[in-house]
CSV table of N, CA and C and ligand atoms in Angstrom, one decimal:
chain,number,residue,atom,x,y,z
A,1,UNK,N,0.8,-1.2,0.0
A,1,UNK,CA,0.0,0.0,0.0
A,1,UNK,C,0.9,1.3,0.0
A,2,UNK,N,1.8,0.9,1.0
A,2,UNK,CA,2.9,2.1,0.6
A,2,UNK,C,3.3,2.6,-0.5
A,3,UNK,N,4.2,1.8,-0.9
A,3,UNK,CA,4.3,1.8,-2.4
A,3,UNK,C,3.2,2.2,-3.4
A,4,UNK,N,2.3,2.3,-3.3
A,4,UNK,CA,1.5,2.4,-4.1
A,4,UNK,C,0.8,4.2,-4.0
A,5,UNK,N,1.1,4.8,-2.6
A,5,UNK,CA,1.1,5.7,-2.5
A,5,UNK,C,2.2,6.8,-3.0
A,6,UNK,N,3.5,6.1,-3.0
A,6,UNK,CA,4.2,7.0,-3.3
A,6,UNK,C,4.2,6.7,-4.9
A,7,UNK,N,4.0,6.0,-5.8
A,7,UNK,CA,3.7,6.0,-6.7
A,7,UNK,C,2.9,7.0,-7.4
A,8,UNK,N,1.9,7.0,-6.7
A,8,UNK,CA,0.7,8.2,-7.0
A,8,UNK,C,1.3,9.6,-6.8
A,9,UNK,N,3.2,9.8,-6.2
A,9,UNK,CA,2.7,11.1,-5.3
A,9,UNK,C,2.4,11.6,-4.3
A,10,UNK,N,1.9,10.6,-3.6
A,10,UNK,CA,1.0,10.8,-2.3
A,10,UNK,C,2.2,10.5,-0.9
A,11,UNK,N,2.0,11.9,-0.3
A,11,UNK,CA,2.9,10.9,1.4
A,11,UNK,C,2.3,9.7,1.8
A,12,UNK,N,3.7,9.1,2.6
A,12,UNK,CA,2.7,8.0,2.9
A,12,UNK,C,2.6,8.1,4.0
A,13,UNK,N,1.1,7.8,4.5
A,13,UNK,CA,0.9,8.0,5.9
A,13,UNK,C,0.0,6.8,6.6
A,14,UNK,N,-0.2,6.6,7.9
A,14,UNK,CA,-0.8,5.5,8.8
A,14,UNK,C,-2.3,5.5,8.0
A,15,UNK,N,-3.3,6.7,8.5
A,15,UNK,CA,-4.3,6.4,7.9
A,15,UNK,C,-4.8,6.4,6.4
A,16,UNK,N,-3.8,7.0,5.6
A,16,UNK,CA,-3.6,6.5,3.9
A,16,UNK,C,-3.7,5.3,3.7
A,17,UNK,N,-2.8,4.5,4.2
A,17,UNK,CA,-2.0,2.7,4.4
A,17,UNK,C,-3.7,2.4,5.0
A,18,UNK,N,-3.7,2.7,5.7
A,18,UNK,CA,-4.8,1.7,6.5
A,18,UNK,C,-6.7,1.8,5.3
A,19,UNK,N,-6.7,3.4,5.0
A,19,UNK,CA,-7.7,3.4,4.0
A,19,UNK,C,-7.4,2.6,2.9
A,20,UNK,N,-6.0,2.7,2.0
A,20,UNK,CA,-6.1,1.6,0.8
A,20,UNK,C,-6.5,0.7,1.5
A,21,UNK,N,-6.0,0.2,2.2
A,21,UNK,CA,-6.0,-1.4,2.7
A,21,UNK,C,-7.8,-1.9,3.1
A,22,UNK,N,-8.5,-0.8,3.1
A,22,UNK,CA,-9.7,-1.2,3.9
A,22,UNK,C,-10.7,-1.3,2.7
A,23,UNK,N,-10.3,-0.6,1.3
A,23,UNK,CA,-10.7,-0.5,0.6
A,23,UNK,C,-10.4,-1.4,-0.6
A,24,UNK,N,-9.1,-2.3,-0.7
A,24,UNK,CA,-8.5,-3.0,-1.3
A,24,UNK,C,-9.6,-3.8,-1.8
A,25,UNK,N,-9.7,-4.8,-2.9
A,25,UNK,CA,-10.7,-5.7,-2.9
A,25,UNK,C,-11.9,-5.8,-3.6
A,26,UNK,N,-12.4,-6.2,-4.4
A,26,UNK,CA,-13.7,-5.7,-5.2
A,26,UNK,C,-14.8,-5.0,-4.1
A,27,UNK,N,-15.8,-4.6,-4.7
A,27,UNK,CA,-16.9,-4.1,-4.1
A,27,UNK,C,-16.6,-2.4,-3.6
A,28,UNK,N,-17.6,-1.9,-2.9
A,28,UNK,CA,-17.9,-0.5,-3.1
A,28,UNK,C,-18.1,-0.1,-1.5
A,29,UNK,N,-17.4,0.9,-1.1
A,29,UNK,CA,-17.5,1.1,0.4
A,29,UNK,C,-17.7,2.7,0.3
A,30,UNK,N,-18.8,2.5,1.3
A,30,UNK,CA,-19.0,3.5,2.0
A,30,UNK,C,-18.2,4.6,3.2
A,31,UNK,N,-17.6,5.9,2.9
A,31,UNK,CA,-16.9,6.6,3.8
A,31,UNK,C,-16.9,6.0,5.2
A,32,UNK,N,-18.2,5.9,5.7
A,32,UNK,CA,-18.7,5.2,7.2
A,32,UNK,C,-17.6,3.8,7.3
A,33,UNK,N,-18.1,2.8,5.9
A,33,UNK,CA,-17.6,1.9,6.2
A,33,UNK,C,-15.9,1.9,6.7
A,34,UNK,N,-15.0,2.8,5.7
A,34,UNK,CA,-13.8,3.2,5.4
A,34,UNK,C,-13.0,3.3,6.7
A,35,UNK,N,-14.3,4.3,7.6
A,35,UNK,CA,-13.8,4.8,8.6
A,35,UNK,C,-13.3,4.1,9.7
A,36,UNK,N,-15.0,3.0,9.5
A,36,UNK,CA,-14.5,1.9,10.4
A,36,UNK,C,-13.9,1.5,10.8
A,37,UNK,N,-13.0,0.9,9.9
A,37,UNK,CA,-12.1,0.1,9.4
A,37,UNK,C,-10.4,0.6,9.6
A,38,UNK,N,-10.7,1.8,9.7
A,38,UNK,CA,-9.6,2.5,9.8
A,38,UNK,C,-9.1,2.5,11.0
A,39,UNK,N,-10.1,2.7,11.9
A,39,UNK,CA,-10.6,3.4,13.7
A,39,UNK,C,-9.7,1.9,14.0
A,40,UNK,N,-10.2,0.8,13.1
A,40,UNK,CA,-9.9,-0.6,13.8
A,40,UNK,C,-8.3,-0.5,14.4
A,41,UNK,N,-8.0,-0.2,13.4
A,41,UNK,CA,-5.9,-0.1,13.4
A,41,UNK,C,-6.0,1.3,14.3
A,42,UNK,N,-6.7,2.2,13.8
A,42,UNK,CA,-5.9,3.5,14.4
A,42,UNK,C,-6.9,4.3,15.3
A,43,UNK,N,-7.3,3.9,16.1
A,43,UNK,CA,-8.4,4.8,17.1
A,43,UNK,C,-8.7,6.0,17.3
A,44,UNK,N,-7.5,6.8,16.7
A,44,UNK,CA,-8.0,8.2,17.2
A,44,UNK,C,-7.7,9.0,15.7
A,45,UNK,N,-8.3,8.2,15.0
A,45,UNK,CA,-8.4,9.1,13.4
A,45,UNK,C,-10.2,9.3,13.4
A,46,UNK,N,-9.7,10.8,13.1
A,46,UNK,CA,-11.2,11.3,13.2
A,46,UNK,C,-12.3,10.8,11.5
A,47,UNK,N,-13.8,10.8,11.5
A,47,UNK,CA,-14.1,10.7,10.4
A,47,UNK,C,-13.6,12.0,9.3
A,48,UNK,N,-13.8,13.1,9.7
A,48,UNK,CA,-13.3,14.2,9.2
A,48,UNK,C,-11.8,14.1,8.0
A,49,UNK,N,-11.1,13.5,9.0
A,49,UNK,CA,-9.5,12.8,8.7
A,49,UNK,C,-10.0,12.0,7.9
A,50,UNK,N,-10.5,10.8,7.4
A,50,UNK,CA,-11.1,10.0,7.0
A,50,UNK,C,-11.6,10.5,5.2
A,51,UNK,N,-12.6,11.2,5.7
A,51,UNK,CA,-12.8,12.0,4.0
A,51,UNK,C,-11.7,12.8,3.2
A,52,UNK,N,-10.7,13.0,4.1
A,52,UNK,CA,-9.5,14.1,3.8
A,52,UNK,C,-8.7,12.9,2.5
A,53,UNK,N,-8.5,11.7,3.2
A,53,UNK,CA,-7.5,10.8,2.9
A,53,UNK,C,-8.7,10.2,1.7
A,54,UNK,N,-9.6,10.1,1.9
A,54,UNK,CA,-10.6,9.3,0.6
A,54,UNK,C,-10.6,10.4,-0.8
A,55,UNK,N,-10.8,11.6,-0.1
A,55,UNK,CA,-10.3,12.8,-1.5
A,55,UNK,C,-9.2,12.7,-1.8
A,56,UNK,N,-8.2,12.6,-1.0
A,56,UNK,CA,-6.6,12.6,-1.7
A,56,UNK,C,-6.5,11.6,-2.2
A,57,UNK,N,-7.1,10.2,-2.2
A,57,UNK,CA,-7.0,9.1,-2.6
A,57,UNK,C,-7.4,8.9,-4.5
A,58,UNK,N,-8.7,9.8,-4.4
A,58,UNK,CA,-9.3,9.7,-5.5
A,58,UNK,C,-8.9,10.8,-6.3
A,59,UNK,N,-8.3,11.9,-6.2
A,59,UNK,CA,-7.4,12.5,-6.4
A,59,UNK,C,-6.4,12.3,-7.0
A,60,UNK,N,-5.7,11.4,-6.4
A,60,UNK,CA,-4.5,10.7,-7.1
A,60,UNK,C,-5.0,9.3,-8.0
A,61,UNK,N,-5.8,9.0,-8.5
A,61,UNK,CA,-6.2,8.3,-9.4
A,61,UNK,C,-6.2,7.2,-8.7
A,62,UNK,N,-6.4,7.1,-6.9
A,62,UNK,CA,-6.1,5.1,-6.3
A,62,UNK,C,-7.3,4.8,-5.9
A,63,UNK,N,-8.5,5.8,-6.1
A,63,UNK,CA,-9.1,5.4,-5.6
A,63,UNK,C,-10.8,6.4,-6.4
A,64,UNK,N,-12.0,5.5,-6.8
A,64,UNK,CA,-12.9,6.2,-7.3
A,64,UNK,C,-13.7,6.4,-6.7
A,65,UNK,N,-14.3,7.8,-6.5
A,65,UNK,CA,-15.7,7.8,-5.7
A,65,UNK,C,-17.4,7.6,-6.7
A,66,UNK,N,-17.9,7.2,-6.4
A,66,UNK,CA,-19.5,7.0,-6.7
A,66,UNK,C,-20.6,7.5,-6.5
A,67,UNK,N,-21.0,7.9,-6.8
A,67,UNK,CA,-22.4,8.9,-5.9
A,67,UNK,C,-23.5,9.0,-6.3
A,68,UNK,N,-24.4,7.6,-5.9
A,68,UNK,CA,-25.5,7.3,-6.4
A,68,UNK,C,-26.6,8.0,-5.9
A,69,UNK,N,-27.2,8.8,-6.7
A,69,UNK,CA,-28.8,9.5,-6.3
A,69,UNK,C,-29.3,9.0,-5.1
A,70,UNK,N,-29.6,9.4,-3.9
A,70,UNK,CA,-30.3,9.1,-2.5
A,70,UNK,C,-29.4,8.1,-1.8
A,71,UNK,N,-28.1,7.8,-2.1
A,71,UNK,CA,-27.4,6.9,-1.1
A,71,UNK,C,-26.1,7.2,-1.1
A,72,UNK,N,-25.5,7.0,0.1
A,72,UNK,CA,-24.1,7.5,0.3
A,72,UNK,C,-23.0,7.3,-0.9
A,73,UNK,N,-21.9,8.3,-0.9
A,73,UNK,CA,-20.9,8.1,-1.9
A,73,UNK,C,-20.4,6.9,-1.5
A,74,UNK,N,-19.5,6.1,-2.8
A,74,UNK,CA,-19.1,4.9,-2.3
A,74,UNK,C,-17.7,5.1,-3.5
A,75,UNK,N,-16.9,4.2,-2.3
A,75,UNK,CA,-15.3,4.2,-2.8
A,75,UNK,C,-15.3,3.0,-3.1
A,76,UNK,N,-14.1,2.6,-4.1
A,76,UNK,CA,-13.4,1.8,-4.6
A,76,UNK,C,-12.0,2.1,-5.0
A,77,UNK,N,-11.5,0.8,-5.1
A,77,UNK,CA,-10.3,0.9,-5.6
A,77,UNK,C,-10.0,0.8,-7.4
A,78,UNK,N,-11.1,-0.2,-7.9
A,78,UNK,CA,-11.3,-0.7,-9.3
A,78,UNK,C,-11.3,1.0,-9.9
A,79,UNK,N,-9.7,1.3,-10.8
A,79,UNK,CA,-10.0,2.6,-10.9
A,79,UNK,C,-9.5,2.9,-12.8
A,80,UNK,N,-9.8,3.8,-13.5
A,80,UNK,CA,-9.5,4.1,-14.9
A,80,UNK,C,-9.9,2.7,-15.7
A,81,UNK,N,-11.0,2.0,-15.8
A,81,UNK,CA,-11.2,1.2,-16.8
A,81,UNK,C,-12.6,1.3,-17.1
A,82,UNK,N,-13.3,2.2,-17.1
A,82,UNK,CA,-14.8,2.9,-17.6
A,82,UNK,C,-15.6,1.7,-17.4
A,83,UNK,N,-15.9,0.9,-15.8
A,83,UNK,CA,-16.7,0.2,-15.8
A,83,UNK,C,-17.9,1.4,-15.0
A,84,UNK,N,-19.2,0.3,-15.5
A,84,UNK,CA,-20.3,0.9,-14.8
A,84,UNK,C,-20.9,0.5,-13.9
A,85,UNK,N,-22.1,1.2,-13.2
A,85,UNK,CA,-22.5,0.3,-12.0
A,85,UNK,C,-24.0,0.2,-12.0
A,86,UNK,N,-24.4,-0.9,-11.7
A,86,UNK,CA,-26.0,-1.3,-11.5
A,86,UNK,C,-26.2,-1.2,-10.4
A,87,UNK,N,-27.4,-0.4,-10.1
A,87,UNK,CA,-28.0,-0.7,-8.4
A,87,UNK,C,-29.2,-0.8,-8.3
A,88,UNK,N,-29.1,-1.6,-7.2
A,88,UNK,CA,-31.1,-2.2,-7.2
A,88,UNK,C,-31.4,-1.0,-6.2
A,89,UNK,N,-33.0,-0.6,-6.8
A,89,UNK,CA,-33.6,0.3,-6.0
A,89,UNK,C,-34.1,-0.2,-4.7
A,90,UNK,N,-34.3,-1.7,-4.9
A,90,UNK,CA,-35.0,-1.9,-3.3
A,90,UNK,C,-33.6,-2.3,-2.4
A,91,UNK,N,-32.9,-3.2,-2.7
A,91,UNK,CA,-31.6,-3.9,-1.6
A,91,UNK,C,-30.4,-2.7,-2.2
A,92,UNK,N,-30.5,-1.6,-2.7
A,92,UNK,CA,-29.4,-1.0,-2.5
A,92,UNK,C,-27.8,-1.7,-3.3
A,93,UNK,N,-28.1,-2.8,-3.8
A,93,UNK,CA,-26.9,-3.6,-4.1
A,93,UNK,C,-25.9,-2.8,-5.0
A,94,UNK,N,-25.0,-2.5,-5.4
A,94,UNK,CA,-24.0,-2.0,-6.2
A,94,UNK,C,-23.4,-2.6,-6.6
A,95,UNK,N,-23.3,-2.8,-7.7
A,95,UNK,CA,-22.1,-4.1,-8.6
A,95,UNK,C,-21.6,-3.5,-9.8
A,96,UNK,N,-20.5,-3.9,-10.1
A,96,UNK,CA,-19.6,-2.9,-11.2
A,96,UNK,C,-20.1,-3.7,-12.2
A,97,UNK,N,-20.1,-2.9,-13.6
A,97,UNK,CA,-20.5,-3.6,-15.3
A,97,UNK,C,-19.7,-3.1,-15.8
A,98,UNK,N,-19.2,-4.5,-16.4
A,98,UNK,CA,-17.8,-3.9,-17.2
A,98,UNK,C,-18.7,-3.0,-18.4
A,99,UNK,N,-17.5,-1.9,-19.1
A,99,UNK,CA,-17.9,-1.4,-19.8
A,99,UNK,C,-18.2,-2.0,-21.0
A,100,UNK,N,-19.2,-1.4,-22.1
A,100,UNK,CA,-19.7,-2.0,-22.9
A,100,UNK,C,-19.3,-2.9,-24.0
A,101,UNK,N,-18.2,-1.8,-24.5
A,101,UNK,CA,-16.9,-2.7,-25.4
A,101,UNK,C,-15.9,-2.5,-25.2
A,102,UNK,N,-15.7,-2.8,-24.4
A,102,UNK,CA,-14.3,-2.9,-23.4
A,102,UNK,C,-13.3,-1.7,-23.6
A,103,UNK,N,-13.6,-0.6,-24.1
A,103,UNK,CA,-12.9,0.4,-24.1
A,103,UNK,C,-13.2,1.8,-23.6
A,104,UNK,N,-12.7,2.6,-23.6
A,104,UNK,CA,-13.3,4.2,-23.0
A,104,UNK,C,-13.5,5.1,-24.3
A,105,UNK,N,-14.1,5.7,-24.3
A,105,UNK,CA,-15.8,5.7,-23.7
A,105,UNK,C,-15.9,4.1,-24.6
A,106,UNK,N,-17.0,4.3,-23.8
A,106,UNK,CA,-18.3,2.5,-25.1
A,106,UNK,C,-19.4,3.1,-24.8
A,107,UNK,N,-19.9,4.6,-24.8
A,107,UNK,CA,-21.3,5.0,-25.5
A,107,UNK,C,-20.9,6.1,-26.5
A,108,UNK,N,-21.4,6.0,-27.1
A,108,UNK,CA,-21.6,7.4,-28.5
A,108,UNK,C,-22.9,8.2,-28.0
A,109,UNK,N,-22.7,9.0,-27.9
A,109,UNK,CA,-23.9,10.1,-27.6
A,109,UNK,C,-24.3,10.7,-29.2
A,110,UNK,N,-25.6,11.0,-29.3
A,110,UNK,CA,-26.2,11.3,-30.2
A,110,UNK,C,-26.0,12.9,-31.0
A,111,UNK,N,-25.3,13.2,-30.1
A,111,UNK,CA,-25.5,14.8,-30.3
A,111,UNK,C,-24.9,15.7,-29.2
A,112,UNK,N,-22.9,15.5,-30.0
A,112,UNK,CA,-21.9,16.2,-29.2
A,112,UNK,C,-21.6,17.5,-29.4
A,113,UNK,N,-21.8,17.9,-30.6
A,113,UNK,CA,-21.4,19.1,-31.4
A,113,UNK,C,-19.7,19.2,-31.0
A,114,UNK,N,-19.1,18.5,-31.7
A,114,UNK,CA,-17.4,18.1,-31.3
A,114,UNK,C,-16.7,17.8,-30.1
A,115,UNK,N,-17.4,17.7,-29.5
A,115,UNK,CA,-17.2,17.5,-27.9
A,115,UNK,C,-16.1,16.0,-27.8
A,116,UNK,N,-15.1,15.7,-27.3
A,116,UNK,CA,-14.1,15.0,-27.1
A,116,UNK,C,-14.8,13.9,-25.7
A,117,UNK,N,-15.0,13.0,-26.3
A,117,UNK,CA,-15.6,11.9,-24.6
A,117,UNK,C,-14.4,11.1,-24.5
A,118,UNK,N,-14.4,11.5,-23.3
A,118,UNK,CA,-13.3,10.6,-23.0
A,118,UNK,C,-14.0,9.8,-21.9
A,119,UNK,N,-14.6,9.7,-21.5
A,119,UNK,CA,-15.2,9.0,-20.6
A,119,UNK,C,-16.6,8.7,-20.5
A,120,UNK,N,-17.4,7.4,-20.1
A,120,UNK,CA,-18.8,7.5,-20.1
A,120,UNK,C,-19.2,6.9,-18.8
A,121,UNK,N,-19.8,7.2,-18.1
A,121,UNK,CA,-19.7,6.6,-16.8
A,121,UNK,C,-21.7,6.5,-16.4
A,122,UNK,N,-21.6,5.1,-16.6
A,122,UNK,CA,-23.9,4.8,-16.4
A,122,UNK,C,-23.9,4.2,-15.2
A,123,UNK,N,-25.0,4.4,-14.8
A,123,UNK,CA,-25.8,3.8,-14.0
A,123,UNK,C,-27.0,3.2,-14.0
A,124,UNK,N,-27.2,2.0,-13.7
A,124,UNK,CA,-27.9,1.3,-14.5
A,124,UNK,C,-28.8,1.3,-13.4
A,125,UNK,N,-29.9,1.1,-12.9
A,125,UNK,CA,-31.3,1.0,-11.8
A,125,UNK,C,-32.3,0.0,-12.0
A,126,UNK,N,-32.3,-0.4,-10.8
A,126,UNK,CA,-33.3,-1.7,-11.4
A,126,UNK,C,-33.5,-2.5,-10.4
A,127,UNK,N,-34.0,-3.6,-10.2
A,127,UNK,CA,-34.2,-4.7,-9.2
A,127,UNK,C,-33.0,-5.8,-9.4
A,128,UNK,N,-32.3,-6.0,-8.3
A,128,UNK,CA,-31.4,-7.1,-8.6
A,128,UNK,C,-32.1,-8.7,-9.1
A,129,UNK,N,-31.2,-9.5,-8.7
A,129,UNK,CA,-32.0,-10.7,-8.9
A,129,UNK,C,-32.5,-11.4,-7.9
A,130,UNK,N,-31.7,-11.0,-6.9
A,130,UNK,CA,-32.5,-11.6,-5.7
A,130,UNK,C,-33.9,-10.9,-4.9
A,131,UNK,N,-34.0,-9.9,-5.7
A,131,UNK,CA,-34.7,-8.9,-4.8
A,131,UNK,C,-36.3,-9.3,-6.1
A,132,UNK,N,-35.5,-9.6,-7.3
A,132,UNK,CA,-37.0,-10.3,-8.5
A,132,UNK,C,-37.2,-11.7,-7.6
A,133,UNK,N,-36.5,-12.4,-7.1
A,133,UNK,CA,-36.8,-13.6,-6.9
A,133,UNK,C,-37.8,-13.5,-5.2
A,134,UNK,N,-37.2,-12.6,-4.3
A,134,UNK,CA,-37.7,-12.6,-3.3
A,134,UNK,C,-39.5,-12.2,-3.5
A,135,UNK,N,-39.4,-11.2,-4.4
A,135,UNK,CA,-40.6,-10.7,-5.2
A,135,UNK,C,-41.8,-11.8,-5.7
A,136,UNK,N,-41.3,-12.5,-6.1
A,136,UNK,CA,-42.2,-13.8,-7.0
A,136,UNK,C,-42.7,-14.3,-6.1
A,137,UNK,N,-41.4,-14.5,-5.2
A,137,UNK,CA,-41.8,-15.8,-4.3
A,137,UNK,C,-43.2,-15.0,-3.0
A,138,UNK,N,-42.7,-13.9,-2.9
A,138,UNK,CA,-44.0,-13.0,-1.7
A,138,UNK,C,-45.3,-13.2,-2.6
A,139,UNK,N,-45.4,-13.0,-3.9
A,139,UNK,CA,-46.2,-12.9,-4.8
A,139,UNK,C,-47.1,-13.9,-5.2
A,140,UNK,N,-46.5,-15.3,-4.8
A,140,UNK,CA,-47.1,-16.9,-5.5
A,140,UNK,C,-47.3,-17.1,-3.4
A,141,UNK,N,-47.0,-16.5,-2.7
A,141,UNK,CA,-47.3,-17.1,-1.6
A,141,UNK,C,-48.8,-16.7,-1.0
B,1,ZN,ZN1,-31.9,-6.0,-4.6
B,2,ZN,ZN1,-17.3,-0.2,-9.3
């Protein structure tokens, strides 16, 4: 993690090292969660501290933030390969979708007027599958 900080640029510090590390890993974390996790190793890092090190994180390209309509921002580490994310409206679930054809951007927008995309970033909304299945099953009972 160190290394990986100074790579970016970035001092390397206790709660930096301890955020990559809490964040390492697929899936999508919440500041709260981050903090957690941090508190675990380092007790007297404030949450405040906490957002400081998640900005400089995403900042330096180690780290992406997410910020889905009505639900907390969410970090990761999966960072510069234009995947997208699905979330179910009822379970909240978040799951990354690779991008569409595997490159950046993979949408064409209809109407740029020369506009240069370098990036396309969706959000997809919907009912997961467990939350259609939990559904059916309330539904036939
Ligand atoms: Zn769901
Ligand atoms: Zn993701």
């Amino acid at each position: 993690m160190a290394g990986r900080l100074k790579q970016a640029g970035l001092k390397v510090t206790a709660p930096r090292i301890a955020a990559l590390g809490a964040l390492a890993g697929p899936g999508h974390r919440t500041a709260e969660a981050v903090f957690s996790a941090v508190t675990s190793e380092l007790p007297k890092t404030s949450l405040q501290a906490v957002y400081g090190v998640l900005a400089a994180l995403v900042d330096a390209g180690l780290a992406r933030k997410i910020d889905p309509a009505g639900s907390p921002a969410l970090y990761e580490t999966r960072v510069g390969d234009n995947h997208h994310h699905r979330i179910c409206l009822n379970c909240h679930a978040v799951e990354d979708v690779d991008c569409a054809v595997g490159e950046s951007p993979c949408l064409t927008p209809s109407n740029m007027d020369g506009f240069a995309v370098q990036l396309a970033e969706v959000t997809f909304w919907g009912t997961c599958a467990a939350c259609q299945a939990a559904s059916t099953a309330a539904a036939s009972a």
